């Protein structure tokens, strides 16, 4: 490219007393660092560290959270997430297969399901399952009561998202795979079950893990259902203890528990995606 | 197959994709034990013709009978018919999530109901036949294209087919790997397998085929013994095609 600059151009640019691009970049970067340092110093000087520590990280309050924080709250969060994920996965697979069905009404039904549950707030579904359904059908008992309600609500919502993920995964399996299976005499169902779907699930492990992270956070919506002390999950547990101790530490610690799970899972997703990209 | 029933008999076959008519009336037979090579320019419909034999493509009109059974009859058990028709694809289409042995046994077990041991024994026989007895634990991604295609042939043979279809089996291979695959096909032909091969390998067609079929524009233009069709083609379109394929450096710009 330098050959495109004629001697005359070079003289003109060099003649002006302007900064070279390199010098300008260096100054710009210096300014950004300076702003950052100033901001840290100002925050550090203005913050009432004593107050912050007492409110957010009061160790005596934190100690009182154990062991229920782990044995009840975190455990319940995990149980709600996994049961919801299980229901969502099975339902999502069914909806995905309906979405790909050659029977048109199945496709319409699957589309309607997906649009319906993706278009509503998860909280509304929770209230519907937790409050609306028992009101409408007073005799109804969910298996596992609250656990069943939560699994149902989380499953209904996540199935809509997972159905689209699974459908995309199935369609990402090359057509030749189905053809090869069919030419070996497999029926469509056998070919899907033993050839296409196993490959589709390999493709969608990263997005499904991502969905699990979302579910893990959405399990906090249990807050809006009436649950017993033994059914509390992290968010409700943190809120209740914040009230009783008049301190923010329980909420802060509950938040840390979420991050303890979501950050490693997020890291895992990126690792899986990188490995998948390599394998292609 | 000692009787006179044709292995493949195609009558008045038409196939359209939307407005595009790919096959415009094909009449064609393959006798039991015969090796037929189908050649022709790309877009001539030869792959579609092959895919109509096992009904991967549904004919628009006409009949396709295999071993005396009308494949286009909606009441036949198509899966049962396909078990008897092996097919090898240009892109191999091995199952990437299964190792070589499982690639060869999965259909035997799920479709033919063979036990693990019997399926494994038949798979190993066929792997040995294609010269890959030592690769049964490998995954397809660990094999070269030529090895993958030989595994694909062994997979088809494991079902004990009476007829093999090959859809440009060497077109996706690096030139130095073509020979191994053609060698396996040649052995198969020598053993008396009925084969229908869509190929660009004129050397293979000349040496192995009992009959060569030249297709262009969705029709069979010329067919006969390879020494006639390939060496002394009668039709000008066959002559032009062969001139281009056999002497690619001497091609004249089209008038």
Coordinates of C-alpha atoms in Angstrom, one line a residue:
Chain A
X1 CA 0.0 0.0 0.0
X2 CA 2.8 2.4 0.7
X3 CA 3.7 2.5 -2.9
X4 CA 0.3 4.2 -3.5
X5 CA 1.4 7.2 -1.6
X6 CA 3.3 9.5 -3.9
X7 CA 6.2 11.6 -2.7
X8 CA 3.9 14.7 -2.9
X9 CA 1.3 13.2 -0.5
X10 CA 4.0 12.3 2.0
X11 CA 5.4 15.8 2.0
X12 CA 2.0 17.2 2.6
X13 CA 1.1 15.0 5.6
X14 CA 4.6 15.2 7.0
X15 CA 4.6 18.9 6.6
X16 CA 1.6 19.5 8.9
X17 CA 2.3 19.6 12.6
X18 CA -0.2 16.8 13.2
X19 CA 0.3 13.9 15.6
X20 CA 1.1 10.5 14.1
X21 CA -1.6 7.9 14.5
X22 CA 0.6 5.9 16.7
X23 CA 1.1 8.8 19.1
X24 CA -2.6 9.5 19.1
X25 CA -3.4 5.9 20.0
X26 CA -0.9 6.0 22.8
X27 CA -2.5 9.2 24.3
X28 CA -6.0 7.8 23.9
X29 CA -5.1 4.7 25.8
X30 CA -3.3 6.7 28.5
X31 CA -6.5 8.8 29.0
X32 CA -8.6 5.7 29.3
X33 CA -6.4 4.3 32.0
X34 CA -6.4 7.6 33.8
X35 CA -10.2 7.8 33.9
X36 CA -10.3 4.2 35.3
X37 CA -7.8 5.0 38.1
X38 CA -9.6 8.2 39.0
X39 CA -13.0 6.3 39.1
X40 CA -11.5 3.6 41.4
X41 CA -10.0 6.2 43.7
X42 CA -13.2 8.2 43.9
X43 CA -15.4 5.2 44.6
X44 CA -12.9 3.9 47.2
X45 CA -12.8 7.2 49.0
X46 CA -16.5 7.9 49.0
X47 CA -17.8 4.5 49.9
X48 CA -18.6 3.8 53.5
X49 CA -16.7 0.6 53.8
X50 CA -17.7 0.0 57.3
X51 CA -21.4 0.2 56.4
X52 CA -21.0 -1.9 53.3
X53 CA -19.2 -4.6 55.2
X54 CA -21.8 -4.7 57.9
X55 CA -24.7 -4.8 55.4
X56 CA -23.4 -7.1 52.7
X57 CA -20.8 -9.3 54.3
X58 CA -21.6 -9.5 58.0
X59 CA -19.9 -12.8 58.8
X60 CA -21.9 -13.4 61.9
X61 CA -25.1 -13.2 59.8
X62 CA -23.5 -15.3 57.1
X63 CA -22.7 -18.0 59.6
X64 CA -26.3 -18.2 60.6
X65 CA -27.2 -19.1 57.0
X66 CA -25.4 -22.4 57.3
X67 CA -26.1 -25.3 56.9
X68 CA -29.6 -24.5 55.5
X69 CA -28.2 -22.3 52.8
X70 CA -26.7 -25.5 51.2
X71 CA -28.8 -28.3 52.5
X72 CA -32.1 -26.6 51.8
X73 CA -31.8 -23.6 49.6
X74 CA -29.1 -24.6 47.1
X75 CA -30.3 -28.2 47.1
X76 CA -33.9 -27.1 46.3
X77 CA -32.7 -24.7 43.6
X78 CA -30.8 -27.6 42.0
X79 CA -33.8 -30.0 42.4
X80 CA -36.2 -27.4 40.8
X81 CA -33.8 -26.8 38.0
X82 CA -33.2 -30.5 37.2
X83 CA -36.8 -31.5 37.4
X84 CA -37.9 -28.5 35.3
X85 CA -35.1 -29.3 32.8
X86 CA -36.2 -33.0 32.6
X87 CA -39.9 -32.1 32.0
X88 CA -38.8 -29.4 29.5
X89 CA -36.5 -31.8 27.6
X90 CA -39.0 -34.5 27.1
X91 CA -41.8 -32.1 26.3
X92 CA -39.4 -30.1 24.0
X93 CA -38.4 -33.2 22.1
X94 CA -42.1 -34.1 21.6
X95 CA -42.9 -30.6 20.4
X96 CA -39.8 -30.5 18.1
X97 CA -40.8 -33.8 16.5
X98 CA -44.4 -32.5 16.1
X99 CA -42.9 -29.3 14.5
X100 CA -41.1 -31.6 11.9
X101 CA -44.1 -33.9 11.4
X102 CA -45.6 -34.5 8.0
X103 CA -49.0 -34.2 9.6
X104 CA -49.9 -30.5 9.3
X105 CA -52.1 -30.2 12.4
X106 CA -49.2 -31.4 14.6
X107 CA -47.0 -28.7 13.0
X108 CA -49.6 -26.1 13.7
X109 CA -50.1 -27.2 17.3
X110 CA -46.3 -27.2 17.9
X111 CA -46.0 -23.8 16.4
X112 CA -48.8 -22.5 18.6
X113 CA -47.2 -24.0 21.7
X114 CA -43.9 -22.4 21.0
X115 CA -45.3 -19.0 20.2
X116 CA -47.6 -19.1 23.2
X117 CA -45.0 -20.0 25.8
X118 CA -42.2 -17.9 24.4
X119 CA -44.5 -14.9 24.3
X120 CA -45.6 -15.0 27.9
X121 CA -43.6 -14.0 31.0
X122 CA -42.4 -17.0 32.9
X123 CA -43.8 -15.4 36.1
X124 CA -47.3 -15.5 34.6
X125 CA -46.9 -19.2 34.0
X126 CA -45.7 -19.8 37.5
X127 CA -48.7 -17.9 38.9
X128 CA -51.0 -19.8 36.6
X129 CA -49.7 -23.2 37.6
X130 CA -49.3 -22.3 41.3
X131 CA -52.4 -20.2 41.9
X132 CA -54.7 -20.4 38.8
X133 CA -54.8 -24.2 38.3
X134 CA -55.6 -25.0 42.0
X135 CA -58.3 -22.4 42.0
X136 CA -59.9 -23.7 38.8
X137 CA -59.6 -27.3 39.8
X138 CA -59.7 -27.5 43.6
X139 CA -59.3 -31.3 43.7
X140 CA -56.0 -31.3 41.6
X141 CA -52.8 -32.5 43.3
X142 CA -49.5 -32.2 41.5
X143 CA -47.2 -35.1 42.1
X144 CA -44.7 -33.9 44.7
X145 CA -47.0 -30.9 45.3
X146 CA -44.9 -27.8 45.1
X147 CA -42.0 -29.7 43.5
X148 CA -44.5 -30.9 40.8
X149 CA -45.8 -27.4 40.3
X150 CA -42.4 -25.9 39.8
X151 CA -41.2 -28.7 37.5
X152 CA -44.4 -28.3 35.5
X153 CA -44.1 -24.5 35.3
X154 CA -40.4 -24.5 34.5
X155 CA -40.9 -27.4 32.1
X156 CA -43.8 -25.8 30.2
X157 CA -41.7 -22.6 29.6
X158 CA -38.4 -24.2 28.8
X159 CA -39.9 -26.8 26.5
X160 CA -40.9 -24.0 24.1
X161 CA -37.3 -22.8 23.9
X162 CA -35.8 -26.3 23.9
X163 CA -38.2 -27.5 21.1
X164 CA -36.7 -24.8 18.8
X165 CA -33.2 -25.8 19.8
X166 CA -33.8 -29.5 19.2
X167 CA -35.5 -28.8 15.9
X168 CA -32.5 -26.8 14.7
X169 CA -30.3 -29.6 15.9
X170 CA -32.2 -32.3 14.0
X171 CA -32.2 -30.1 10.9
X172 CA -28.4 -29.6 11.3
X173 CA -27.8 -33.3 10.8
X174 CA -26.9 -33.8 7.2
X175 CA -29.7 -35.2 5.0
X176 CA -27.3 -38.0 3.9
X177 CA -27.4 -39.5 7.4
X178 CA -31.1 -40.2 7.2
X179 CA -30.7 -41.4 3.6
X180 CA -27.9 -43.8 4.5
X181 CA -30.0 -45.2 7.4
X182 CA -33.1 -45.6 5.2
X183 CA -31.1 -47.4 2.5
X184 CA -29.9 -49.9 5.1
X185 CA -33.6 -50.7 5.6
X186 CA -34.3 -48.7 8.8
X187 CA -37.8 -47.4 9.2
X188 CA -38.1 -43.6 9.6
X189 CA -38.6 -44.0 13.3
X190 CA -35.6 -46.3 13.8
X191 CA -33.4 -44.0 11.7
X192 CA -34.4 -41.0 13.7
X193 CA -34.0 -42.8 17.0
X194 CA -30.6 -44.4 16.4
X195 CA -29.0 -42.1 13.8
X196 CA -30.4 -38.6 13.6
X197 CA -31.4 -37.7 17.2
X198 CA -28.2 -38.9 18.8
X199 CA -26.2 -36.7 16.5
X200 CA -28.7 -33.8 16.9
X201 CA -28.1 -33.9 20.7
X202 CA -24.4 -33.7 20.3
X203 CA -24.9 -30.6 18.3
X204 CA -27.2 -29.0 20.9
X205 CA -25.4 -29.9 24.1
X206 CA -24.0 -26.3 24.4
X207 CA -27.3 -24.5 23.8
X208 CA -29.1 -27.0 26.1
X209 CA -26.5 -26.3 28.9
X210 CA -27.2 -22.6 28.3
X211 CA -30.9 -23.3 28.8
X212 CA -30.1 -25.0 32.0
X213 CA -28.3 -21.9 33.3
X214 CA -31.4 -19.9 32.4
X215 CA -33.6 -22.4 34.2
X216 CA -31.4 -22.3 37.2
X217 CA -32.0 -18.5 37.5
X218 CA -35.7 -18.8 36.6
X219 CA -36.2 -21.2 39.5
X220 CA -36.1 -18.1 41.7
X221 CA -39.7 -17.5 40.5
X222 CA -40.7 -20.0 43.1
X223 CA -40.7 -17.0 45.4
X224 CA -44.2 -16.2 44.2
X225 CA -45.6 -19.6 45.1
X226 CA -46.5 -20.4 48.7
X227 CA -43.8 -22.8 49.8
X228 CA -42.9 -24.3 53.2
X229 CA -39.7 -23.6 55.0
X230 CA -38.2 -26.8 53.7
X231 CA -39.1 -26.0 50.1
X232 CA -37.4 -22.6 49.9
X233 CA -34.8 -22.1 47.2
X234 CA -31.9 -19.6 47.2
X235 CA -33.8 -16.4 46.4
X236 CA -36.7 -16.9 48.8
X237 CA -34.3 -18.1 51.5
X238 CA -32.1 -15.0 51.0
X239 CA -35.1 -12.7 51.2
X240 CA -36.6 -14.3 54.3
X241 CA -33.4 -14.2 56.2
X242 CA -32.7 -10.7 55.1
X243 CA -36.0 -9.7 56.7
X244 CA -35.4 -11.6 59.9
X245 CA -31.9 -10.4 60.3
X246 CA -32.5 -6.9 59.0
X247 CA -29.3 -7.3 57.0
X248 CA -28.5 -7.6 53.3
X249 CA -25.9 -10.3 53.7
X250 CA -28.3 -13.3 53.1
X251 CA -29.2 -11.9 49.7
X252 CA -25.6 -11.2 48.8
X253 CA -24.6 -14.8 49.8
X254 CA -27.5 -16.3 47.9
X255 CA -26.3 -14.4 44.9
X256 CA -22.9 -15.9 45.3
X257 CA -24.4 -19.3 45.4
X258 CA -26.0 -18.7 42.0
X259 CA -22.7 -17.5 40.6
X260 CA -21.0 -20.6 42.0
X261 CA -23.1 -22.7 39.6
X262 CA -23.8 -20.4 36.6
X263 CA -20.2 -19.2 36.0
X264 CA -18.7 -22.7 35.8
X265 CA -21.6 -23.8 33.6
X266 CA -21.1 -20.9 31.3
X267 CA -17.4 -21.7 31.1
X268 CA -18.4 -25.3 30.3
X269 CA -20.6 -24.1 27.5
X270 CA -17.8 -22.1 25.9
X271 CA -15.5 -25.1 26.2
X272 CA -18.1 -27.3 24.5
X273 CA -18.7 -24.8 21.8
X274 CA -15.0 -24.5 21.1
X275 CA -14.6 -28.2 21.0
X276 CA -17.5 -28.5 18.6
X277 CA -16.2 -25.8 16.3
X278 CA -12.9 -27.8 16.2
X279 CA -14.5 -31.0 15.4
X280 CA -16.3 -29.6 12.3
Chain B
X1 CA -31.7 -65.2 -9.0
X2 CA -31.2 -68.1 -11.4
X3 CA -34.4 -67.3 -13.2
X4 CA -34.8 -64.7 -15.9
X5 CA -36.2 -62.0 -13.6
X6 CA -34.3 -58.8 -14.2
X7 CA -32.4 -57.4 -11.2
X8 CA -33.6 -53.9 -12.1
X9 CA -36.2 -53.1 -14.7
X10 CA -37.2 -49.5 -15.3
X11 CA -40.0 -48.5 -17.7
X12 CA -41.1 -45.1 -18.9
X13 CA -39.4 -43.4 -15.9
X14 CA -40.0 -39.7 -15.5
X15 CA -38.9 -37.5 -12.6
X16 CA -39.5 -33.8 -12.2
X17 CA -38.4 -31.5 -9.4
X18 CA -40.9 -28.7 -9.6
X19 CA -40.8 -27.5 -13.2
X20 CA -37.5 -29.1 -13.9
X21 CA -37.8 -32.4 -15.7
X22 CA -34.7 -34.4 -14.8
X23 CA -35.6 -37.7 -16.2
X24 CA -37.6 -37.7 -19.5
X25 CA -38.6 -41.3 -20.1
X26 CA -36.0 -44.0 -19.2
X27 CA -36.3 -47.6 -20.2
X28 CA -33.5 -49.7 -18.7
X29 CA -32.7 -53.1 -17.4
X30 CA -30.0 -54.7 -15.4
X31 CA -29.6 -58.5 -15.5
X32 CA -28.7 -60.5 -12.4
X33 CA -24.9 -60.5 -12.0
X34 CA -24.4 -57.7 -14.5
X35 CA -22.2 -54.7 -13.8
X36 CA -23.6 -51.6 -15.5
X37 CA -21.8 -48.2 -15.4
X38 CA -23.9 -45.1 -16.0
X39 CA -21.9 -42.2 -17.4
X40 CA -22.7 -38.7 -18.7
X41 CA -22.3 -35.0 -18.0
X42 CA -23.3 -33.6 -14.7
X43 CA -27.0 -32.7 -14.7
X44 CA -27.8 -35.5 -17.1
X45 CA -29.9 -37.2 -14.4
X46 CA -27.8 -40.3 -13.8
X47 CA -27.7 -39.9 -10.0
X48 CA -31.4 -39.2 -9.9
X49 CA -31.9 -42.4 -12.0
X50 CA -29.9 -44.4 -9.4
X51 CA -31.8 -42.8 -6.5
X52 CA -35.1 -43.8 -8.1
X53 CA -34.1 -47.5 -8.0
X54 CA -34.3 -47.6 -4.2
X55 CA -36.9 -44.9 -4.2
X56 CA -34.8 -42.3 -2.4
X57 CA -36.4 -40.2 -5.1
X58 CA -40.0 -41.0 -5.9
X59 CA -40.6 -41.3 -9.6
X60 CA -43.1 -38.8 -11.1
X61 CA -44.3 -41.6 -13.4
X62 CA -43.2 -44.9 -14.7
X63 CA -42.3 -48.1 -12.9
X64 CA -39.2 -49.4 -11.2
X65 CA -39.1 -53.1 -10.4
X66 CA -36.3 -54.7 -8.4
X67 CA -36.1 -58.5 -8.5
X68 CA -39.6 -58.6 -9.9
X69 CA -41.1 -56.4 -7.2
X70 CA -42.7 -53.1 -8.2
X71 CA -40.9 -50.5 -6.0
X72 CA -43.4 -47.8 -6.8
X73 CA -46.3 -49.8 -5.4
X74 CA -47.3 -47.9 -2.2
X75 CA -48.3 -51.2 -0.6
X76 CA -45.0 -53.0 -0.7
X77 CA -42.7 -53.0 2.4
X78 CA -40.1 -50.5 1.1
X79 CA -37.8 -51.0 4.1
X80 CA -37.7 -54.7 3.4
X81 CA -36.8 -54.1 -0.2
X82 CA -34.1 -51.6 0.7
X83 CA -32.4 -54.2 2.9
X84 CA -31.7 -56.1 -0.3
X85 CA -30.3 -53.1 -2.1
X86 CA -27.0 -51.8 -0.9
X87 CA -26.1 -48.2 -1.6
X88 CA -22.8 -46.3 -1.5
X89 CA -22.9 -42.5 -1.6
X90 CA -20.5 -39.9 -3.0
X91 CA -20.1 -38.4 0.5
X92 CA -19.8 -41.8 2.3
X93 CA -22.5 -40.9 4.8
X94 CA -20.9 -43.0 7.6
X95 CA -22.5 -42.4 11.0
X96 CA -20.0 -40.1 12.7
X97 CA -21.2 -40.8 16.2
X98 CA -20.5 -44.6 15.9
X99 CA -17.2 -46.4 15.5
X100 CA -16.5 -48.5 12.4
X101 CA -17.8 -51.7 13.9
X102 CA -21.0 -50.1 15.2
X103 CA -21.5 -48.5 11.7
X104 CA -21.5 -52.0 10.3
X105 CA -23.6 -53.7 13.0
X106 CA -26.3 -51.1 13.9
X107 CA -28.6 -51.9 10.9
X108 CA -27.9 -55.6 11.2
X109 CA -29.1 -55.5 14.8
X110 CA -31.9 -53.0 14.5
X111 CA -33.3 -54.1 11.2
X112 CA -32.3 -57.8 10.7
X113 CA -32.5 -58.6 14.5
X114 CA -29.1 -60.2 14.5
X115 CA -27.4 -60.7 17.8
X116 CA -24.3 -58.7 18.8
X117 CA -22.0 -61.7 18.1
X118 CA -23.4 -62.7 14.8
X119 CA -23.5 -59.0 13.6
X120 CA -19.9 -58.5 14.8
X121 CA -18.7 -61.6 13.0
X122 CA -20.4 -60.5 9.7
X123 CA -19.1 -57.0 10.1
X124 CA -15.5 -58.2 10.6
X125 CA -15.7 -60.5 7.6
X126 CA -16.7 -57.5 5.4
X127 CA -14.1 -55.2 7.0
X128 CA -11.5 -57.8 6.1
X129 CA -12.8 -57.9 2.6
X130 CA -12.3 -54.2 2.1
X131 CA -8.9 -54.4 3.8
X132 CA -9.7 -52.5 7.0
X133 CA -9.8 -55.4 9.5
X134 CA -7.6 -53.4 11.9
X135 CA -9.7 -50.3 12.0
X136 CA -12.9 -51.5 13.7
X137 CA -12.5 -49.3 16.7
X138 CA -11.7 -46.1 14.7
X139 CA -14.3 -43.3 14.3
X140 CA -15.1 -42.2 10.8
X141 CA -13.4 -38.8 11.3
X142 CA -10.1 -40.7 12.0
X143 CA -10.1 -42.3 8.6
X144 CA -9.1 -41.0 5.2
X145 CA -11.8 -40.5 2.5
X146 CA -10.8 -43.7 0.8
X147 CA -11.0 -45.7 4.0
X148 CA -14.3 -44.2 4.8
X149 CA -15.7 -45.2 1.5
X150 CA -14.5 -48.7 1.9
X151 CA -16.1 -48.9 5.3
X152 CA -19.3 -47.6 3.7
X153 CA -19.1 -50.4 1.1
X154 CA -18.5 -53.0 3.9
X155 CA -21.5 -51.5 5.8
X156 CA -23.8 -52.0 2.8
X157 CA -22.4 -55.6 2.2
X158 CA -23.1 -56.5 5.9
X159 CA -26.8 -56.4 5.1
X160 CA -26.2 -59.2 2.5
X161 CA -27.7 -57.3 -0.4
X162 CA -28.4 -58.9 -3.8
X163 CA -27.7 -55.7 -5.6
X164 CA -25.4 -52.7 -5.1
X165 CA -25.9 -49.1 -6.2
X166 CA -22.9 -46.8 -6.3
X167 CA -23.5 -43.0 -6.6
X168 CA -20.2 -41.5 -7.8
X169 CA -18.3 -43.4 -5.1
X170 CA -14.9 -41.9 -5.9
X171 CA -15.9 -38.3 -6.9
X172 CA -15.2 -36.9 -3.4
X173 CA -11.8 -38.7 -3.0
X174 CA -8.3 -37.4 -3.4
X175 CA -6.9 -38.9 -6.7
X176 CA -4.4 -41.2 -4.9
X177 CA -7.2 -42.8 -2.8
X178 CA -9.4 -43.6 -5.8
X179 CA -7.6 -46.8 -6.6
X180 CA -8.3 -48.6 -3.3
X181 CA -12.0 -48.0 -3.6
X182 CA -12.2 -49.1 -7.2
X183 CA -10.1 -52.2 -6.3
X184 CA -12.8 -53.2 -3.8
X185 CA -15.5 -52.6 -6.3
X186 CA -13.7 -54.7 -8.9
X187 CA -13.4 -57.6 -6.4
X188 CA -17.1 -57.3 -5.8
X189 CA -17.8 -57.4 -9.5
X190 CA -15.6 -60.5 -10.0
X191 CA -17.6 -62.3 -7.3
X192 CA -20.7 -61.8 -9.3
X193 CA -22.4 -59.0 -7.5
X194 CA -25.1 -57.2 -9.5
X195 CA -23.9 -53.6 -9.6
X196 CA -25.2 -50.3 -11.0
X197 CA -22.5 -47.7 -10.8
X198 CA -22.8 -44.0 -11.6
X199 CA -19.2 -42.9 -12.2
X200 CA -16.8 -40.6 -14.0
X201 CA -14.0 -43.3 -13.9
X202 CA -13.9 -44.3 -17.6
X203 CA -11.0 -46.7 -16.9
X204 CA -13.2 -48.6 -14.4
X205 CA -16.1 -48.6 -16.8
X206 CA -13.9 -49.9 -19.6
X207 CA -12.3 -52.7 -17.5
X208 CA -15.1 -53.8 -15.2
X209 CA -18.5 -53.0 -16.7
X210 CA -20.5 -55.5 -18.7
X211 CA -22.4 -52.6 -20.2
X212 CA -22.0 -48.8 -20.3
X213 CA -25.0 -46.5 -20.4
X214 CA -24.5 -42.9 -21.6
X215 CA -27.1 -40.4 -20.4
X216 CA -27.6 -36.8 -21.4
X217 CA -30.5 -34.4 -20.8
X218 CA -32.5 -37.0 -18.8
X219 CA -32.5 -39.6 -21.5
X220 CA -30.4 -42.7 -22.3
X221 CA -28.5 -41.6 -25.4
X222 CA -26.5 -44.8 -26.1
X223 CA -25.8 -48.0 -24.4
X224 CA -23.8 -51.2 -25.1
X225 CA -20.6 -53.0 -24.4
X226 CA -17.8 -50.7 -23.0
X227 CA -15.6 -51.3 -25.9
X228 CA -18.3 -50.0 -28.3
X229 CA -19.7 -47.1 -26.3
X230 CA -16.4 -45.9 -24.9
X231 CA -14.1 -46.6 -27.9
X232 CA -16.5 -46.2 -30.9
X233 CA -19.4 -44.1 -29.7
X234 CA -22.1 -43.7 -32.4
X235 CA -23.9 -40.7 -31.1
X236 CA -22.3 -37.2 -31.5
X237 CA -23.2 -36.3 -27.9
X238 CA -21.4 -39.4 -26.6
X239 CA -18.4 -38.5 -28.8
X240 CA -18.3 -34.9 -27.5
X241 CA -18.6 -36.0 -23.9
X242 CA -15.9 -38.7 -24.2
X243 CA -13.6 -36.3 -26.0
X244 CA -13.9 -33.8 -23.1
X245 CA -13.4 -36.5 -20.4
X246 CA -10.6 -38.4 -22.0
X247 CA -8.7 -35.4 -23.4
X248 CA -9.5 -32.5 -21.2
X249 CA -6.6 -30.4 -22.5
X250 CA -7.8 -30.6 -26.1
X251 CA -11.3 -29.3 -25.5
X252 CA -12.4 -26.9 -28.2
X253 CA -14.6 -23.9 -27.2
X254 CA -18.2 -24.7 -28.1
X255 CA -19.2 -23.5 -31.4

